[in-house]
JSON list of C-alpha atoms in Angstrom, two decimals:
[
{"chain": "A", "resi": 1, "resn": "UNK", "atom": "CA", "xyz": [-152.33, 34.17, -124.63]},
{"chain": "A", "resi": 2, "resn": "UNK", "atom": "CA", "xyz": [-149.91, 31.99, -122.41]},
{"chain": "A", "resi": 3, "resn": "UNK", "atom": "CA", "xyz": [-151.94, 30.24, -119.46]},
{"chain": "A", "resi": 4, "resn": "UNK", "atom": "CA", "xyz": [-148.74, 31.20, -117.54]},
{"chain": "A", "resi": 5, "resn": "UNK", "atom": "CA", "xyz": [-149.49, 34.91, -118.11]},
{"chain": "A", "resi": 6, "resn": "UNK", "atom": "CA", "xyz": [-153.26, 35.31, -117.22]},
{"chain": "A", "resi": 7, "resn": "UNK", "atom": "CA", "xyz": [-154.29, 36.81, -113.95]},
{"chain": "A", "resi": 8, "resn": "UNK", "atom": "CA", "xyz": [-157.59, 34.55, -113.14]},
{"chain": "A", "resi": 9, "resn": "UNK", "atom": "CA", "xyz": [-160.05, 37.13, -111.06]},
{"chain": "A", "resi": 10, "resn": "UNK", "atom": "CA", "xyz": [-163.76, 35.83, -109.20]},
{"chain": "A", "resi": 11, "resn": "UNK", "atom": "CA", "xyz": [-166.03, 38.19, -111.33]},
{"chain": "A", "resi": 12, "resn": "UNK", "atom": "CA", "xyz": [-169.20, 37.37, -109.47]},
{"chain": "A", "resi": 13, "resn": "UNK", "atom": "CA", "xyz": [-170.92, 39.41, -107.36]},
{"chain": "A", "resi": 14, "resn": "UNK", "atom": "CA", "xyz": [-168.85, 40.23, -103.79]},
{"chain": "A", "resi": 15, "resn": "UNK", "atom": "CA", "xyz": [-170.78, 39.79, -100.90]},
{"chain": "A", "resi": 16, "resn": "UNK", "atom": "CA", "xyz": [-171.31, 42.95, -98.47]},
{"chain": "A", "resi": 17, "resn": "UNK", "atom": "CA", "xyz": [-168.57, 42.59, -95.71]},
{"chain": "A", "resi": 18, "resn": "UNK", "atom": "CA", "xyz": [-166.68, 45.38, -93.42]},
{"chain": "A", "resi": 19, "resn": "UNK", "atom": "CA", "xyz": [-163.76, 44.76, -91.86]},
{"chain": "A", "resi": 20, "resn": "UNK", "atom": "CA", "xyz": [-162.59, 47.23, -89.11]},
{"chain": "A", "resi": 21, "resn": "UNK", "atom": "CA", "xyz": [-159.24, 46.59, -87.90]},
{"chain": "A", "resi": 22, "resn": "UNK", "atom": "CA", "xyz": [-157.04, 48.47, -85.07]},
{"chain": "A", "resi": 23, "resn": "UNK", "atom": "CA", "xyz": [-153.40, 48.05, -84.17]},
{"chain": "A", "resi": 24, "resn": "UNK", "atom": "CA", "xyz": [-152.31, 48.30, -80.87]},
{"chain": "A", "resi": 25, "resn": "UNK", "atom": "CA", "xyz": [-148.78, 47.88, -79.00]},
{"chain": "A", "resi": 26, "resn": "UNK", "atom": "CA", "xyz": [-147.84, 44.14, -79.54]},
{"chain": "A", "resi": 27, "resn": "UNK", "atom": "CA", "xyz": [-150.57, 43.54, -81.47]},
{"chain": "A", "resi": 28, "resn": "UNK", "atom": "CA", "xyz": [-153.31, 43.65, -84.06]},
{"chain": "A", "resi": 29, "resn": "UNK", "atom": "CA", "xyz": [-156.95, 42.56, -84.58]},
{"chain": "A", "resi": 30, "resn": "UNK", "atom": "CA", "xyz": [-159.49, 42.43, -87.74]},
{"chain": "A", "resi": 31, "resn": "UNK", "atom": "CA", "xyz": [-163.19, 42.18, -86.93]},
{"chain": "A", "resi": 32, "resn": "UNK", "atom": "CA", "xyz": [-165.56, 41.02, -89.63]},
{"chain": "A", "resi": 33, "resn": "UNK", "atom": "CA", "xyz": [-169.18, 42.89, -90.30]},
{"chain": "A", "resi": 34, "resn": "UNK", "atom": "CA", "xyz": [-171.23, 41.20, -92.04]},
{"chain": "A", "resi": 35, "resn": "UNK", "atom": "CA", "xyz": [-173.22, 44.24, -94.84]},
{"chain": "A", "resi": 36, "resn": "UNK", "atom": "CA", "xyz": [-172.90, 48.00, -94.19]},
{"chain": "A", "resi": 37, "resn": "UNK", "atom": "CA", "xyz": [-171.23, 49.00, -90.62]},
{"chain": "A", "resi": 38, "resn": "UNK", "atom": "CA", "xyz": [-173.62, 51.64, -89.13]},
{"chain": "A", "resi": 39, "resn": "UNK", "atom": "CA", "xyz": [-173.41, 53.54, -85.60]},
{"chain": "A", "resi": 40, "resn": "UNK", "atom": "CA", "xyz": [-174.75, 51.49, -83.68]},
{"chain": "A", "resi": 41, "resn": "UNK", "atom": "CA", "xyz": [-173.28, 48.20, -85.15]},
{"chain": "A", "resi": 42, "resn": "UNK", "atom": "CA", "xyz": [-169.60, 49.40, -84.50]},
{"chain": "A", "resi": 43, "resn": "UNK", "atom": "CA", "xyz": [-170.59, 50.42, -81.08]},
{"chain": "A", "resi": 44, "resn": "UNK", "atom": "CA", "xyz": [-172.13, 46.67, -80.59]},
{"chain": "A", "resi": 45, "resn": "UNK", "atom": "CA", "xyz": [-170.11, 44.59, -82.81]},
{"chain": "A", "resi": 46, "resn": "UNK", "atom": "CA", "xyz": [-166.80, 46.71, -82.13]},
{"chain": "A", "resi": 47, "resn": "UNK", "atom": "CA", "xyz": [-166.39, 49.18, -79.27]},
{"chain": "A", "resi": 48, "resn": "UNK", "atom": "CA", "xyz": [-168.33, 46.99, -77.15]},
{"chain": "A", "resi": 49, "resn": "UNK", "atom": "CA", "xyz": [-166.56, 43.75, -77.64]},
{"chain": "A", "resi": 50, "resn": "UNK", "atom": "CA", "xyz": [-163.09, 44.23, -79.07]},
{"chain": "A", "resi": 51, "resn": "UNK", "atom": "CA", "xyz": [-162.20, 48.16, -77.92]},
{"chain": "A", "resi": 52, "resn": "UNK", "atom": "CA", "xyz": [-163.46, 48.48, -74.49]},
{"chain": "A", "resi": 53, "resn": "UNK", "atom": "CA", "xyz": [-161.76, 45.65, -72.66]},
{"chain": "A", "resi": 54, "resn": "UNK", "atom": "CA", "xyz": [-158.79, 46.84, -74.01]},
{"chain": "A", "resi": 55, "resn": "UNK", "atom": "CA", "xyz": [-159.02, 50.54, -73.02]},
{"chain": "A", "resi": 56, "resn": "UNK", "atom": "CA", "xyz": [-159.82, 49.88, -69.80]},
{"chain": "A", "resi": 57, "resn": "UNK", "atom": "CA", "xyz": [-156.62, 48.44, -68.88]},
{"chain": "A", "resi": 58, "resn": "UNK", "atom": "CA", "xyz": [-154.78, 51.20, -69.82]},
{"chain": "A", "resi": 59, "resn": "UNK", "atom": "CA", "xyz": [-154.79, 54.15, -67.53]},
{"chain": "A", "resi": 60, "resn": "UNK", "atom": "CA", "xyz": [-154.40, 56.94, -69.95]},
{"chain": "A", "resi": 61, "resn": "UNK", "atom": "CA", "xyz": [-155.02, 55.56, -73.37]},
{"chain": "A", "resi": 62, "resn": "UNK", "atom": "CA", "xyz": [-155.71, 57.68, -76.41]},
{"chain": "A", "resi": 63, "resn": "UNK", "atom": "CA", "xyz": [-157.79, 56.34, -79.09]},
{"chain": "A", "resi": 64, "resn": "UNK", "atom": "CA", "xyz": [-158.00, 56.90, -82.40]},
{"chain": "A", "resi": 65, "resn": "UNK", "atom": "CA", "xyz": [-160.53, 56.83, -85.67]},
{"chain": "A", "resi": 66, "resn": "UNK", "atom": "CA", "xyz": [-160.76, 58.17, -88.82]},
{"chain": "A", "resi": 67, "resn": "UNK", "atom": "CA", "xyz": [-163.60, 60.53, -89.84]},
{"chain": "A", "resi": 68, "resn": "UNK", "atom": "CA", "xyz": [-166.07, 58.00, -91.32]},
{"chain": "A", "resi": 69, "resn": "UNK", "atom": "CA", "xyz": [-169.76, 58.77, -90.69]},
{"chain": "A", "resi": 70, "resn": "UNK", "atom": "CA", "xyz": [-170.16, 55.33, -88.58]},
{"chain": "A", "resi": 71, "resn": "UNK", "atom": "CA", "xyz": [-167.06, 56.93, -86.23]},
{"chain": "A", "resi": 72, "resn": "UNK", "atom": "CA", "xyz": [-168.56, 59.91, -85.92]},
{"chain": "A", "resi": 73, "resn": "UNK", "atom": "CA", "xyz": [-172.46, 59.83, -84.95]},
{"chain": "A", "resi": 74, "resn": "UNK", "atom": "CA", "xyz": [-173.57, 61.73, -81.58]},
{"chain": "A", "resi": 75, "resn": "UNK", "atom": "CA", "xyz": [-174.43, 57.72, -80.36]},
{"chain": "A", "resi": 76, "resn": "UNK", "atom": "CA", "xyz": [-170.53, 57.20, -80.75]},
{"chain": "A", "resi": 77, "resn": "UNK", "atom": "CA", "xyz": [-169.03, 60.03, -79.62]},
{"chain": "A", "resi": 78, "resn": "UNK", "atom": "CA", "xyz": [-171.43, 59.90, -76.84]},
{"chain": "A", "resi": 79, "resn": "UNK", "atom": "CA", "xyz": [-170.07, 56.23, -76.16]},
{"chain": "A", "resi": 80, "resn": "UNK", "atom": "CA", "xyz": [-166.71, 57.54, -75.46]},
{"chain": "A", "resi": 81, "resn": "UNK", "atom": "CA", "xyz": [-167.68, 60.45, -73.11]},
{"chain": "A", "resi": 82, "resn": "UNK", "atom": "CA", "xyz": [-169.66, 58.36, -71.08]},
{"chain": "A", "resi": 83, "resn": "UNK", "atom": "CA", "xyz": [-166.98, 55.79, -70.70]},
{"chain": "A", "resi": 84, "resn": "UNK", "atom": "CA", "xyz": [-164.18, 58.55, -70.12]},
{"chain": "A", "resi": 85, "resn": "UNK", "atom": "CA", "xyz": [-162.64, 57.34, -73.06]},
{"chain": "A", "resi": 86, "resn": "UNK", "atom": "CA", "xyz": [-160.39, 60.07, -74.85]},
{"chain": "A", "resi": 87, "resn": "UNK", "atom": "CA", "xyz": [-159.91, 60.38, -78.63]},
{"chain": "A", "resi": 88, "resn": "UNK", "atom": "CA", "xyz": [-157.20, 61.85, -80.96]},
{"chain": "A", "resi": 89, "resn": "UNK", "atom": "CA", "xyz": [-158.53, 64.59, -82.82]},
{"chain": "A", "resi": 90, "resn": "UNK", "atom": "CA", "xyz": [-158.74, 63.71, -86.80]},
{"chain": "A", "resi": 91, "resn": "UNK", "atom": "CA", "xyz": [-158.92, 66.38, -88.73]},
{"chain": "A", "resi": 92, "resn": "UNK", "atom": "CA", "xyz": [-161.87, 66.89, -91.42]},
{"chain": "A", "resi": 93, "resn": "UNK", "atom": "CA", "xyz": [-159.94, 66.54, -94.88]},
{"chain": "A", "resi": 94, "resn": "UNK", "atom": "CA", "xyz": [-156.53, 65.39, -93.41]},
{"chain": "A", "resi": 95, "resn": "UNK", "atom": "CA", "xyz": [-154.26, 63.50, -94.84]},
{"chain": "A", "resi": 96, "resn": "UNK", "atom": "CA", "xyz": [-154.39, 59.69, -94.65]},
{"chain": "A", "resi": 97, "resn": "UNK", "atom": "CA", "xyz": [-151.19, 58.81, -92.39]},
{"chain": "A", "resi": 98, "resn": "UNK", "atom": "CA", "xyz": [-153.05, 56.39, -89.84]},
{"chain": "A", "resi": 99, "resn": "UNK", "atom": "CA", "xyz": [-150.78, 53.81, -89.26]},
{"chain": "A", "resi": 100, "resn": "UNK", "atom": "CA", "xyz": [-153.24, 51.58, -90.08]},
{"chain": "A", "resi": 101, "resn": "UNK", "atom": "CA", "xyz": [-153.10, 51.99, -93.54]},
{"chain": "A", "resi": 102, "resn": "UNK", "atom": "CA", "xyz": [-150.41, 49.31, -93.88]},
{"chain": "A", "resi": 103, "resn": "UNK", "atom": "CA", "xyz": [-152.53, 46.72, -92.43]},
{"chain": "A", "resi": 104, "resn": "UNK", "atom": "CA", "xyz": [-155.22, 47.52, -95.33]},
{"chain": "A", "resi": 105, "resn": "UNK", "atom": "CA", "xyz": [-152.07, 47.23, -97.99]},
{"chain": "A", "resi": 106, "resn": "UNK", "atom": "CA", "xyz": [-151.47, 43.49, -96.11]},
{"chain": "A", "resi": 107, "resn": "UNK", "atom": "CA", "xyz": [-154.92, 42.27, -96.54]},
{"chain": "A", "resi": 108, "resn": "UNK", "atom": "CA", "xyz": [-155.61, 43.64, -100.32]},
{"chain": "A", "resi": 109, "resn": "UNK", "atom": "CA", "xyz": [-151.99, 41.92, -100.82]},
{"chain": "A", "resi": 110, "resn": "UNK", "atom": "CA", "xyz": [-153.26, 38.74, -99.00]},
{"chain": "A", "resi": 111, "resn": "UNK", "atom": "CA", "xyz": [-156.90, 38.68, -100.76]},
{"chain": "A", "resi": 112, "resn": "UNK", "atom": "CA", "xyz": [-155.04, 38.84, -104.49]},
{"chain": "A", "resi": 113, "resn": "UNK", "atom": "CA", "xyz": [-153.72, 35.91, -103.41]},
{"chain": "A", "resi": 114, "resn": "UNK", "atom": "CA", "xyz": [-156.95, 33.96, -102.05]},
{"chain": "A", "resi": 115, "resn": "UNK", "atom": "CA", "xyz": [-158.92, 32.14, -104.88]},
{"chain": "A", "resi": 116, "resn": "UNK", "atom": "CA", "xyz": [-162.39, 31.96, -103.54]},
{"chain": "A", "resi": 117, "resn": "UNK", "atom": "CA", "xyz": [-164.46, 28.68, -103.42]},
{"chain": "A", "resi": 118, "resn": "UNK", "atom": "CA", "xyz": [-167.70, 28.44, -105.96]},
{"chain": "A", "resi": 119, "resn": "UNK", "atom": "CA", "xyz": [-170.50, 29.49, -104.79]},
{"chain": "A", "resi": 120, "resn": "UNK", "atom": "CA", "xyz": [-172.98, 28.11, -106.53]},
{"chain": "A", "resi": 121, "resn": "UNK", "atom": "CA", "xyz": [-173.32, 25.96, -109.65]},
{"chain": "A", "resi": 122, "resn": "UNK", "atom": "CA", "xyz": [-174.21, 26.78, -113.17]}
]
């Protein structure tokens, strides 16, 4: 076993987080959620803050979102009809061609390369 040809991987425990990302036009943004992303955390820690002020600078703006239970609650969808907001149908059990699917490729590829710091001491 050559040094040179192990693959060192962290093995502890990973902490919860959730990233959501979106692409837009001329750019792209990642938003970090700390634990499990519920309904009314991506409404508050996403829509909110990071969706809405963009959206509303565009006249006639189309968003979209995958099918994930968060995405999908009555609170959300009744976020977007109140604000006029207008989503791209996803079909239940469609394929995966969001665009954004390459920006999840980037960041796996990016964390492989990121050797965490110790936590804690043994």
């Amino acid at each position: 076993m050559l040094n040179s040809c192990v693959m060192h991987r962290h093995t502890d425990p990973a902490p919860d987080i959730t990233v959501w990302g979106s692409i837009r036009y001329h750019s792209r943004t990642l938003v970090r959620i700390a634990g499990t992303l519920n309904s009314q955390r991506y409404i508050s820690e996403v829509l909110e803050p990071v969706v809405l002020p963009y959206l509303q600078g565009m006249a006639t703006a189309i968003f979209q979102q995958d099918n994930a239970l968060p995405h999908v609650a009555r609170i959300v969808r009744r976020f977007f009809v109140n604000r006029q907001i207008a989503l791209l149908l996803w079909p239940v059990r469609s394929l995966d061609l969001s665009p954004i699917e390459n920006t999840w490729s980037m960041v796996a590829q990016r964390l492989t390369q990121f050797t965490p710091p110790s936590c804690h001491t043994r």
